[in-house]
PDB file of C-alpha atoms in Angstrom:
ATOM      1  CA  UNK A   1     -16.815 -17.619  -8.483  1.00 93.00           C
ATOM      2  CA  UNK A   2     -14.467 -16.834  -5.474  1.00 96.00           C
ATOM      3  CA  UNK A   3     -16.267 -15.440  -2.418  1.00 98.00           C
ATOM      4  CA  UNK A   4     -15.482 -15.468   1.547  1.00 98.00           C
ATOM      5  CA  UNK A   5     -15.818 -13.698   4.575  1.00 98.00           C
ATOM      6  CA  UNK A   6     -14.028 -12.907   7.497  1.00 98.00           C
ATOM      7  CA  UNK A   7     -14.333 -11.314  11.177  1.00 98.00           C
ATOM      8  CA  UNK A   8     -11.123 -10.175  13.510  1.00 97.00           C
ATOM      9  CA  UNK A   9     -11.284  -8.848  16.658  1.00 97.00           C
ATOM     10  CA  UNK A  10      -8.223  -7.099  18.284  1.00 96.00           C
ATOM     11  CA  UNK A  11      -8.021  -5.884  21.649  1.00 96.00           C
ATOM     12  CA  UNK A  12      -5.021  -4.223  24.049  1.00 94.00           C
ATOM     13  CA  UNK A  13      -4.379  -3.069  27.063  1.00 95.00           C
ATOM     14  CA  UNK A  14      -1.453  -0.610  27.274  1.00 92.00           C
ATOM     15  CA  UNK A  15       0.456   0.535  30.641  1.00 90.00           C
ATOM     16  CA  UNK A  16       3.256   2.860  31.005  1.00 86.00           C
ATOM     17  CA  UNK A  17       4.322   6.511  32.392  1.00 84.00           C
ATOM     18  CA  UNK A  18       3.004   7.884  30.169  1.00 85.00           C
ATOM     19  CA  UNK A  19       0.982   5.970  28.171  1.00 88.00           C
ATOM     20  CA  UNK A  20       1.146   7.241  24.611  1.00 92.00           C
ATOM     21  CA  UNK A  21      -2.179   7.041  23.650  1.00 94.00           C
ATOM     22  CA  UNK A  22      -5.559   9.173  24.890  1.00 92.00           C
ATOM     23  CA  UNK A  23      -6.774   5.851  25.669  1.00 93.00           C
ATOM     24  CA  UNK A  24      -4.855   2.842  27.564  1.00 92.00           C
ATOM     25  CA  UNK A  25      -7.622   0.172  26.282  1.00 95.00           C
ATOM     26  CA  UNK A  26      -8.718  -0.733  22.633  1.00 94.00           C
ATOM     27  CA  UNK A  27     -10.996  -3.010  21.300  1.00 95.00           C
ATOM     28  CA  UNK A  28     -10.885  -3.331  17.047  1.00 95.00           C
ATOM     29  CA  UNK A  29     -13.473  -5.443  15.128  1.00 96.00           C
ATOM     30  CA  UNK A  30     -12.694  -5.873  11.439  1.00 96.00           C
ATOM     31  CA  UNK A  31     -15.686  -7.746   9.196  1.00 97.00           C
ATOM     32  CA  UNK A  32     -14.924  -8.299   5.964  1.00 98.00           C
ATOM     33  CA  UNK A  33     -16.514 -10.051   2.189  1.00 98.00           C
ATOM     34  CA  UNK A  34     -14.841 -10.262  -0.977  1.00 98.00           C
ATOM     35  CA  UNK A  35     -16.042 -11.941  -4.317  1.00 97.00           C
ATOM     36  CA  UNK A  36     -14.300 -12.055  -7.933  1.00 98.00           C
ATOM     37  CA  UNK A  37     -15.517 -13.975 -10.692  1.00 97.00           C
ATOM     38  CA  UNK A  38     -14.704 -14.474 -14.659  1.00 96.00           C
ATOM     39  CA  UNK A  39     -15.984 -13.429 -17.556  1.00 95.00           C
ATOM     40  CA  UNK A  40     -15.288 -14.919 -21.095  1.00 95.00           C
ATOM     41  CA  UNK A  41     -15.956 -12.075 -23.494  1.00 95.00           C
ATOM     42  CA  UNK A  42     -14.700 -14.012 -26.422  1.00 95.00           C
ATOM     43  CA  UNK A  43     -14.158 -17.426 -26.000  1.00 93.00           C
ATOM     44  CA  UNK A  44     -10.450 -18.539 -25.618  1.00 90.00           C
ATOM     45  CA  UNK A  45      -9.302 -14.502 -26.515  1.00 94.00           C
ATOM     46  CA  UNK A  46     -10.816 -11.907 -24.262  1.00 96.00           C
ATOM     47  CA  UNK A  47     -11.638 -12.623 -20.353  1.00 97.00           C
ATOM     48  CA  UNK A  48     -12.423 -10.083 -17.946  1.00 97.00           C
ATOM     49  CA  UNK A  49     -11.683 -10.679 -14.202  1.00 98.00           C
ATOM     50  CA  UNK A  50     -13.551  -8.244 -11.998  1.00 98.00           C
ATOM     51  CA  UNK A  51     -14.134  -8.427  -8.444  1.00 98.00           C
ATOM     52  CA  UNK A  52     -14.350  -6.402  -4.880  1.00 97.00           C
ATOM     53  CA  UNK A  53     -13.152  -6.221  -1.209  1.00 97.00           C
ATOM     54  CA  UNK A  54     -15.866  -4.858   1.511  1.00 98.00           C
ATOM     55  CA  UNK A  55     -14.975  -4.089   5.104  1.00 97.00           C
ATOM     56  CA  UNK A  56     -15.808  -2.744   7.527  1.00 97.00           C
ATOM     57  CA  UNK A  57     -13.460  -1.416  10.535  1.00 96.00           C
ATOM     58  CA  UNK A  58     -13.597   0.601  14.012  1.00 94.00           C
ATOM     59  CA  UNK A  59     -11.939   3.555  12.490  1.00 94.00           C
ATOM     60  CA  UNK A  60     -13.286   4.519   9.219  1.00 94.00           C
ATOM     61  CA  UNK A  61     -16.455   2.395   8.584  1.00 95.00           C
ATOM     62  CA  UNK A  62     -17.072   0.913   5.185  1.00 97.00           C
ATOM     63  CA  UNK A  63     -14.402   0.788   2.776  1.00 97.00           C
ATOM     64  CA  UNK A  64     -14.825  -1.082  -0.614  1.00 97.00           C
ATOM     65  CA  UNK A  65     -11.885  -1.690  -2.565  1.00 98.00           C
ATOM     66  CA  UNK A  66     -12.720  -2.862  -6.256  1.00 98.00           C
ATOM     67  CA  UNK A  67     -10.692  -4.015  -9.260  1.00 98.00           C
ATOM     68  CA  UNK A  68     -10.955  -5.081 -12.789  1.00 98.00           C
ATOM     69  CA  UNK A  69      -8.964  -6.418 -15.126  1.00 97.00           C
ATOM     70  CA  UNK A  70      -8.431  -8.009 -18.797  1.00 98.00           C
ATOM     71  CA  UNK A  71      -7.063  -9.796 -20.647  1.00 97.00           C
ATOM     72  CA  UNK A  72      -6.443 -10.745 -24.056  1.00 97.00           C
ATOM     73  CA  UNK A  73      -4.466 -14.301 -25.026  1.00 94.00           C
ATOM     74  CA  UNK A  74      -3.768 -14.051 -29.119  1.00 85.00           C
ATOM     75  CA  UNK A  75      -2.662 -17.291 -29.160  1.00 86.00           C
ATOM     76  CA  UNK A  76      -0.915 -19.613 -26.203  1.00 85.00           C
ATOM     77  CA  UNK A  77       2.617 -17.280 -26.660  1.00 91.00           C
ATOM     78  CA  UNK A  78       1.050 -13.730 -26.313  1.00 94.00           C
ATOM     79  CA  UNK A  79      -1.165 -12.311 -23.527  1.00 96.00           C
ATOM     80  CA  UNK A  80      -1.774  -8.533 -22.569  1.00 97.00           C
ATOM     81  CA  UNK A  81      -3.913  -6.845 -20.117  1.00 97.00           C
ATOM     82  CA  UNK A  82      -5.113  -4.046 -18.193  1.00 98.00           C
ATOM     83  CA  UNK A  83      -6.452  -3.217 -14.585  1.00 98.00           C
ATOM     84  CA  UNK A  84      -8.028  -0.779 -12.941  1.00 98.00           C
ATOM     85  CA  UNK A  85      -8.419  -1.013  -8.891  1.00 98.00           C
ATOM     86  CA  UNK A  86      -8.808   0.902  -5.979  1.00 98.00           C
ATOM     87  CA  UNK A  87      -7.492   0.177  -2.765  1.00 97.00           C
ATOM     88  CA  UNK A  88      -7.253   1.383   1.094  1.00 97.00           C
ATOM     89  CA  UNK A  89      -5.119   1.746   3.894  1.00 96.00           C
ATOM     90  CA  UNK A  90      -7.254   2.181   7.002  1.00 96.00           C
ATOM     91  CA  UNK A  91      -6.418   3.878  10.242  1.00 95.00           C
ATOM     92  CA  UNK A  92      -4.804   2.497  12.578  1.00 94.00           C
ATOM     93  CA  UNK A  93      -4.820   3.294  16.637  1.00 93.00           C
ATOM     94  CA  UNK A  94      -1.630   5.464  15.602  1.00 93.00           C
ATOM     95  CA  UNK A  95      -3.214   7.866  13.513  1.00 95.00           C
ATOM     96  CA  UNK A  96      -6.368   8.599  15.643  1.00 95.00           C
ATOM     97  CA  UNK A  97      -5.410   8.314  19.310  1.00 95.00           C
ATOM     98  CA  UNK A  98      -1.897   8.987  19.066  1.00 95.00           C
ATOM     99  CA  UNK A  99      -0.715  11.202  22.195  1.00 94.00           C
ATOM    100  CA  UNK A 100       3.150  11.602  22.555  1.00 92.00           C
ATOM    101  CA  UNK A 101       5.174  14.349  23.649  1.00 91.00           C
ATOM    102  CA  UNK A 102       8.936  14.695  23.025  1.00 90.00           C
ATOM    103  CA  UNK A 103      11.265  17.369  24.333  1.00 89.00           C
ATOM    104  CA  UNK A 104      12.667  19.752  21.891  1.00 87.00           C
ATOM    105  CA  UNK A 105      16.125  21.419  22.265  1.00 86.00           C
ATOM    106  CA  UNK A 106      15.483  25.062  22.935  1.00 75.00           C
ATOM    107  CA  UNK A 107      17.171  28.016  23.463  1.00 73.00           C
ATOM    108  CA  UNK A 108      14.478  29.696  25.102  1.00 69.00           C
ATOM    109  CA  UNK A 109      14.599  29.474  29.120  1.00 76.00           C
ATOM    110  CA  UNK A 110      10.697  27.555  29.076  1.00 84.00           C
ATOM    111  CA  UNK A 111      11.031  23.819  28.031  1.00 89.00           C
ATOM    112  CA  UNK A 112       9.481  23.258  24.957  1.00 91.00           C
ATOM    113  CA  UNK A 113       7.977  19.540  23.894  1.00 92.00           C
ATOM    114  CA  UNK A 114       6.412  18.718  20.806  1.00 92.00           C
ATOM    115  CA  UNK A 115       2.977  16.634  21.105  1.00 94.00           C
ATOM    116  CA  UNK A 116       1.988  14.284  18.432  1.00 94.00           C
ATOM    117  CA  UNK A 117      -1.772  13.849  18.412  1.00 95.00           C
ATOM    118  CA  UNK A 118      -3.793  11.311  16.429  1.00 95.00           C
ATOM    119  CA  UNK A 119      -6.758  12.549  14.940  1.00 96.00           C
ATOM    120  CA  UNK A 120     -10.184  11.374  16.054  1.00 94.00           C
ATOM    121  CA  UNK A 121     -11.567  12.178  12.006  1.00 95.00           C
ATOM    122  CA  UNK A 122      -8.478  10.992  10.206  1.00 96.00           C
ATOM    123  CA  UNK A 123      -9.587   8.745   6.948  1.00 96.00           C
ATOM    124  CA  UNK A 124      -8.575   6.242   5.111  1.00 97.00           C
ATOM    125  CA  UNK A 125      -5.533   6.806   2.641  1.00 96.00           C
ATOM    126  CA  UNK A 126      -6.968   5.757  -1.148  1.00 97.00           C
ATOM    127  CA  UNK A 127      -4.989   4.521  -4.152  1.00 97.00           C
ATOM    128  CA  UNK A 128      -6.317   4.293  -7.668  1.00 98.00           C
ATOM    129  CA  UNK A 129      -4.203   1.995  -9.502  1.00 98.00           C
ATOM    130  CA  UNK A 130      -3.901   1.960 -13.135  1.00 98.00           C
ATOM    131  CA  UNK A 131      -1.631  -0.845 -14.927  1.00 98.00           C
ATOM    132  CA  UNK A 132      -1.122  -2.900 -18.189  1.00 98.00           C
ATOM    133  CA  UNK A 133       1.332  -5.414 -19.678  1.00 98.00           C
ATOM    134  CA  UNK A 134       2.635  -7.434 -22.237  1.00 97.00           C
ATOM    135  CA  UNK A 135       3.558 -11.345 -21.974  1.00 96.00           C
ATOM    136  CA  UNK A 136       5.176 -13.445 -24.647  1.00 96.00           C
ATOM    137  CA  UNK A 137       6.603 -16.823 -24.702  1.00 94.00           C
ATOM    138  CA  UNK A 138       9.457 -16.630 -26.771  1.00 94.00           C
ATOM    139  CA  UNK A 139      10.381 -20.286 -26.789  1.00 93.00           C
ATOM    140  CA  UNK A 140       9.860 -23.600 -24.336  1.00 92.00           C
ATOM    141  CA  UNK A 141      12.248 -22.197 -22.284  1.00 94.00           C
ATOM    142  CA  UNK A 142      12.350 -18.418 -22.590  1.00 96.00           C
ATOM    143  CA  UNK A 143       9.639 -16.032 -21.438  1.00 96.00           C
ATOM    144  CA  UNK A 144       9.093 -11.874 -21.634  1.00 97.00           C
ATOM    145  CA  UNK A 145       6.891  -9.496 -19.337  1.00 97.00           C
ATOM    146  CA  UNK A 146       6.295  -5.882 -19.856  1.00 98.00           C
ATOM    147  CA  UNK A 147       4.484  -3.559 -17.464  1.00 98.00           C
ATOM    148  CA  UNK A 148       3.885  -0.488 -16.576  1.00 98.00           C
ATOM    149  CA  UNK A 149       1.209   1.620 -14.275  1.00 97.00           C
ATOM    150  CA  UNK A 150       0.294   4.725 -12.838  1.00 97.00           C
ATOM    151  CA  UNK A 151      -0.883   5.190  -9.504  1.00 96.00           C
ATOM    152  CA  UNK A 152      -3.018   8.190  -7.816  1.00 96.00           C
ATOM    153  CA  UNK A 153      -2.908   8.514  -3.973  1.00 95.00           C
ATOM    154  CA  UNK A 154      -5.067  11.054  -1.880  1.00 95.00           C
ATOM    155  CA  UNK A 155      -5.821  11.614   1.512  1.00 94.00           C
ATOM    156  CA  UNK A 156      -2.298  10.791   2.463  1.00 93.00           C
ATOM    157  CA  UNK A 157      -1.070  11.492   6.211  1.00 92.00           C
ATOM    158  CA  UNK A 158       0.527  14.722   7.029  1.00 91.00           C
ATOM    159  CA  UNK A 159       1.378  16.359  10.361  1.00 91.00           C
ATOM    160  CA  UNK A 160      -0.333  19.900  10.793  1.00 91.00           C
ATOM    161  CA  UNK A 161       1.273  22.293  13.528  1.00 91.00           C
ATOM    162  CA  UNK A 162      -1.741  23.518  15.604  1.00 92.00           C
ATOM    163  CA  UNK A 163      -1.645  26.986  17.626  1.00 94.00           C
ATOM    164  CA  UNK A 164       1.508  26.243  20.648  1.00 93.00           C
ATOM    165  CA  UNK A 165      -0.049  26.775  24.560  1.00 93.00           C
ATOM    166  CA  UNK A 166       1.460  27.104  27.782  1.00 93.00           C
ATOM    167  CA  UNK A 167       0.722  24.832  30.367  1.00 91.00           C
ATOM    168  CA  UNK A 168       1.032  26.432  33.860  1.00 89.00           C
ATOM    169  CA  UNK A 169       2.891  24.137  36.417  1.00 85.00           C
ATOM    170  CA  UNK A 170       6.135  24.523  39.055  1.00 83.00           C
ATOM    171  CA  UNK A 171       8.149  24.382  35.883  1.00 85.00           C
ATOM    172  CA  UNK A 172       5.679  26.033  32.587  1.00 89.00           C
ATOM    173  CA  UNK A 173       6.320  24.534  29.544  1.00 90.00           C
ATOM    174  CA  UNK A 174       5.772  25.409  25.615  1.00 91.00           C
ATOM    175  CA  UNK A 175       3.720  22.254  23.812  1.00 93.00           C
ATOM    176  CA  UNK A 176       3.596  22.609  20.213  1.00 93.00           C
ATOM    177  CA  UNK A 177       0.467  20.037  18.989  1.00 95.00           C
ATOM    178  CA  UNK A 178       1.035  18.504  16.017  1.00 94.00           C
ATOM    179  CA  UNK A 179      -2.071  16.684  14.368  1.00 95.00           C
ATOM    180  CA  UNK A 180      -2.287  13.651  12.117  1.00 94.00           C
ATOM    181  CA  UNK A 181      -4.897  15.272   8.642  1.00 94.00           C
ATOM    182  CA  UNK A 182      -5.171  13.828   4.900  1.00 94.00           C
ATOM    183  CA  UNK A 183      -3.438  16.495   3.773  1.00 92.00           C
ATOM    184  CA  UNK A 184      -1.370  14.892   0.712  1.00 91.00           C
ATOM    185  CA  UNK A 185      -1.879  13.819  -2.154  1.00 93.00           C
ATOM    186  CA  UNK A 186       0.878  11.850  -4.662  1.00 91.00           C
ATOM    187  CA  UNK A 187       1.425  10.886  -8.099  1.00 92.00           C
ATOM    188  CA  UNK A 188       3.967   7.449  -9.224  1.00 93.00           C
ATOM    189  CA  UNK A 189       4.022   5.727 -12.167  1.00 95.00           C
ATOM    190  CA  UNK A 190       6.982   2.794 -13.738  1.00 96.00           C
ATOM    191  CA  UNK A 191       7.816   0.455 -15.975  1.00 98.00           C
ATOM    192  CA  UNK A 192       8.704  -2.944 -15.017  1.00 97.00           C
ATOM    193  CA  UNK A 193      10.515  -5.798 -17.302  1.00 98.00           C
ATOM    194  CA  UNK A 194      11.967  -9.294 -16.649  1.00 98.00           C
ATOM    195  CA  UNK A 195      12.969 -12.146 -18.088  1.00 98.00           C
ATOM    196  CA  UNK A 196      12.496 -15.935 -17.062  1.00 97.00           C
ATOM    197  CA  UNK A 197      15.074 -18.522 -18.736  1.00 97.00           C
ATOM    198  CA  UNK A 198      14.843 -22.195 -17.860  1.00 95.00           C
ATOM    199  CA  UNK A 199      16.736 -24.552 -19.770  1.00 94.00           C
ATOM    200  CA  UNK A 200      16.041 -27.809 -17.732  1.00 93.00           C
ATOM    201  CA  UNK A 201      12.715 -28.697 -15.847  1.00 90.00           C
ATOM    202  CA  UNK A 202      14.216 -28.507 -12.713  1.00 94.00           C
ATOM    203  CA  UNK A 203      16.228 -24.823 -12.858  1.00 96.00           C
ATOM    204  CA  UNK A 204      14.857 -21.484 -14.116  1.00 96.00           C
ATOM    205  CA  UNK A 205      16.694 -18.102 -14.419  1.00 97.00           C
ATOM    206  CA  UNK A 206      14.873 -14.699 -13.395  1.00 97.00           C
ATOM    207  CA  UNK A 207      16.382 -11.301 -14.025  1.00 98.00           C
ATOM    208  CA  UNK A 208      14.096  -8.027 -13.752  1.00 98.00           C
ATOM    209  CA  UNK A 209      14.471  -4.002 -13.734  1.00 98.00           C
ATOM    210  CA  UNK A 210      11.988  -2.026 -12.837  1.00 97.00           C
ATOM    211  CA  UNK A 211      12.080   2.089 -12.854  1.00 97.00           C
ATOM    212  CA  UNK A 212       9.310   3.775 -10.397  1.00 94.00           C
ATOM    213  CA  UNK A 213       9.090   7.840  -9.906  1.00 91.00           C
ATOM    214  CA  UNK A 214       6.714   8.952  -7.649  1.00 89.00           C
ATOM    215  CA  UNK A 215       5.923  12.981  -6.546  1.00 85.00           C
ATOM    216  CA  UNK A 216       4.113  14.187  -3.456  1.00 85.00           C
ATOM    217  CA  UNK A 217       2.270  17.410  -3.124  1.00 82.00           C
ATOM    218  CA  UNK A 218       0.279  18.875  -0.180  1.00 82.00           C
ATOM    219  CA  UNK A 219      -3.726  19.062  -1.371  1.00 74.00           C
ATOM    220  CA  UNK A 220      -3.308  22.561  -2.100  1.00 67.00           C
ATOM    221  CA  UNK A 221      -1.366  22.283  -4.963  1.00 59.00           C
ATOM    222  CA  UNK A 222       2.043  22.744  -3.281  1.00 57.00           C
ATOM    223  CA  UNK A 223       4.908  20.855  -3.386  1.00 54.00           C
ATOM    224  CA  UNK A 224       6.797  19.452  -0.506  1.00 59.00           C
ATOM    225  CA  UNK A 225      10.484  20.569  -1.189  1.00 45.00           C
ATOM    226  CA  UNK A 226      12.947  18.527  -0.356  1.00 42.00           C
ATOM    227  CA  UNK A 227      10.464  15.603   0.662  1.00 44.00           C
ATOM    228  CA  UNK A 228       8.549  15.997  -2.674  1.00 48.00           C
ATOM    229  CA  UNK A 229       9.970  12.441  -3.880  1.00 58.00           C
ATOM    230  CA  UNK A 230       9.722   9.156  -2.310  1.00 69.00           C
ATOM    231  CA  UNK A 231      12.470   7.580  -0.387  1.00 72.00           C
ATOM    232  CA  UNK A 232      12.006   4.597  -2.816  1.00 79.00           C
ATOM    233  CA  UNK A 233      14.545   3.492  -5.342  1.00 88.00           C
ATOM    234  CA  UNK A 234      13.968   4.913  -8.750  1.00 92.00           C
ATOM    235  CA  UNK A 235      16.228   1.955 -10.385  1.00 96.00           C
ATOM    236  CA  UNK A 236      15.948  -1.395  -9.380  1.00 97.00           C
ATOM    237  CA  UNK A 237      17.476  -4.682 -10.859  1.00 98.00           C
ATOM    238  CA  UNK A 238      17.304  -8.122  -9.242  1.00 97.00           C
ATOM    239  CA  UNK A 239      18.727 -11.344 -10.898  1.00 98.00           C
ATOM    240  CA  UNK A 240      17.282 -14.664  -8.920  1.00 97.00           C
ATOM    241  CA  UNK A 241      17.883 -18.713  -9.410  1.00 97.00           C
ATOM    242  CA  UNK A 242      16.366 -21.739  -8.490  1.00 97.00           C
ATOM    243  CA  UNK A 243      18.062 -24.993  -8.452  1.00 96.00           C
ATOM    244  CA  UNK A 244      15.130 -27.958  -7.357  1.00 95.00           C
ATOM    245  CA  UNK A 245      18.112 -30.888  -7.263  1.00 94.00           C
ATOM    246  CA  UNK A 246      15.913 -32.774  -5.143  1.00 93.00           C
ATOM    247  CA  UNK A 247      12.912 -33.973  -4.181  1.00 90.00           C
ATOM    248  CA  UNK A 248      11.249 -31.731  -1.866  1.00 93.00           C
ATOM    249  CA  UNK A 249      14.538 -29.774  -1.909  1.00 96.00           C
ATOM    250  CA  UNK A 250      15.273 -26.187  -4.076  1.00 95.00           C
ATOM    251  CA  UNK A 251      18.214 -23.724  -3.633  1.00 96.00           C
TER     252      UNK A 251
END
């Protein structure tokens, strides 16, 4: 059994003209317990790993984050497995106490700004994460992975235009509020392969490729045009050594 806990406590102070927050001061306490054990289903073939996150943090509350997985060894050169997890990324200062203006070219004779605001009820973004692969040692010095996985996210951030206001000085201006809301949801899913070769003890040979696609959509069904795929590669291949020619010593 692995368990632990943990407490962290941040705290600012932020000057400037203008400060971009609502707030200049923040104080952020983070408490936190996690525990994963094993399970041996069948002995020497099936194990099951399962296991959870808790926290708890000054912007959303509790958040668990759980995850299982298994895995099955047929004999010492062939392992596969599944998982199944959920995870969290919590707000941050940004998203709920954001408060930045910007000046927007206009063509209009009234200066117009646009004025990022952080949401007070913005929640956590959530991931359900669904994967499985394939291991086999080929030989003593040749190994194979397969994997693939699909992932849902919801509740990811969006900016939302709110009604645009006139605020009455010497010089009036246009603001045009825009607010941080959950207002996406996404799909990805990808395979991932690679390939470790090491012929001595004391150098190995590592070549992947993975291929990821991933779609966003607003939580009304809609896509998001041009932005309705990821700025993430969709083809990736990497090819890495390691050379240990000395004691305490690797290139």
């Amino acid at each position: 059994i692995n368990w632990g806990t943990g407490y962290r406590l941040t705290t600012d102070h932020i000057s400037g003209n203008p400060v971009p927050f609502a707030h200049s001061h923040h104080r952020d306490a983070l408490y936190s317990l996690f525990f994963e054990d094993d399970y041996s289903l069948i002995p020497n073939r099936l194990f099951l790993t399962g296991g959870f996150k808790l926290q708890h943090n000054s912007y959303s509350g509790y958040e668990i984050q759980p995850s299982g997985r298994l895995l099955w060894t047929d004999d010492e050169h062939h392992s596969a497995w599944v998982a199944v997890s959920r995870a969290v990324r919590t707000p941050s200062v940004q998203d709920q106490d954001l408060q930045l203006s910007e000046p927007l070219p206009s063509e209009e004779s009234m200066p117009t700004v646009a004025l990022a605001l952080g949401n007070p009820n913005f929640q956590s973004e959530v991931l359900h994460a669904y994967e499985s692969g394939y291991r086999q040692q080929v030989s003593k010095v040749i190994s194979v992975d397969l994997a693939g996985y699909f992932n849902v996210y919801s509740k990811l951030r969006d900016r939302e235009f709110e009604t645009p206001y006139v605020v009455m000085s010497a010089t009036p201006m246009l603001v045009i509020p825009m607010l941080y809301v959950n207002a996406i949801d996404a799909r990805s899913h990808g395979l991932e392969s690679a390939i470790s070769w090491t012929p001595v003890r004391a150098f190995r040979v590592q070549a992947s490729y993975s291929w990821a696609n991933a779609h966003l959509r607003n939580t009304d069904g809609q896509g998001l045009g041009q932005g309705d795929t990821w700025s993430s590669p969709t083809n990736t291949l990497s090819l890495r050594t390691n050379w240990a020619f000395a004691h305490r010593w690797s290139l």
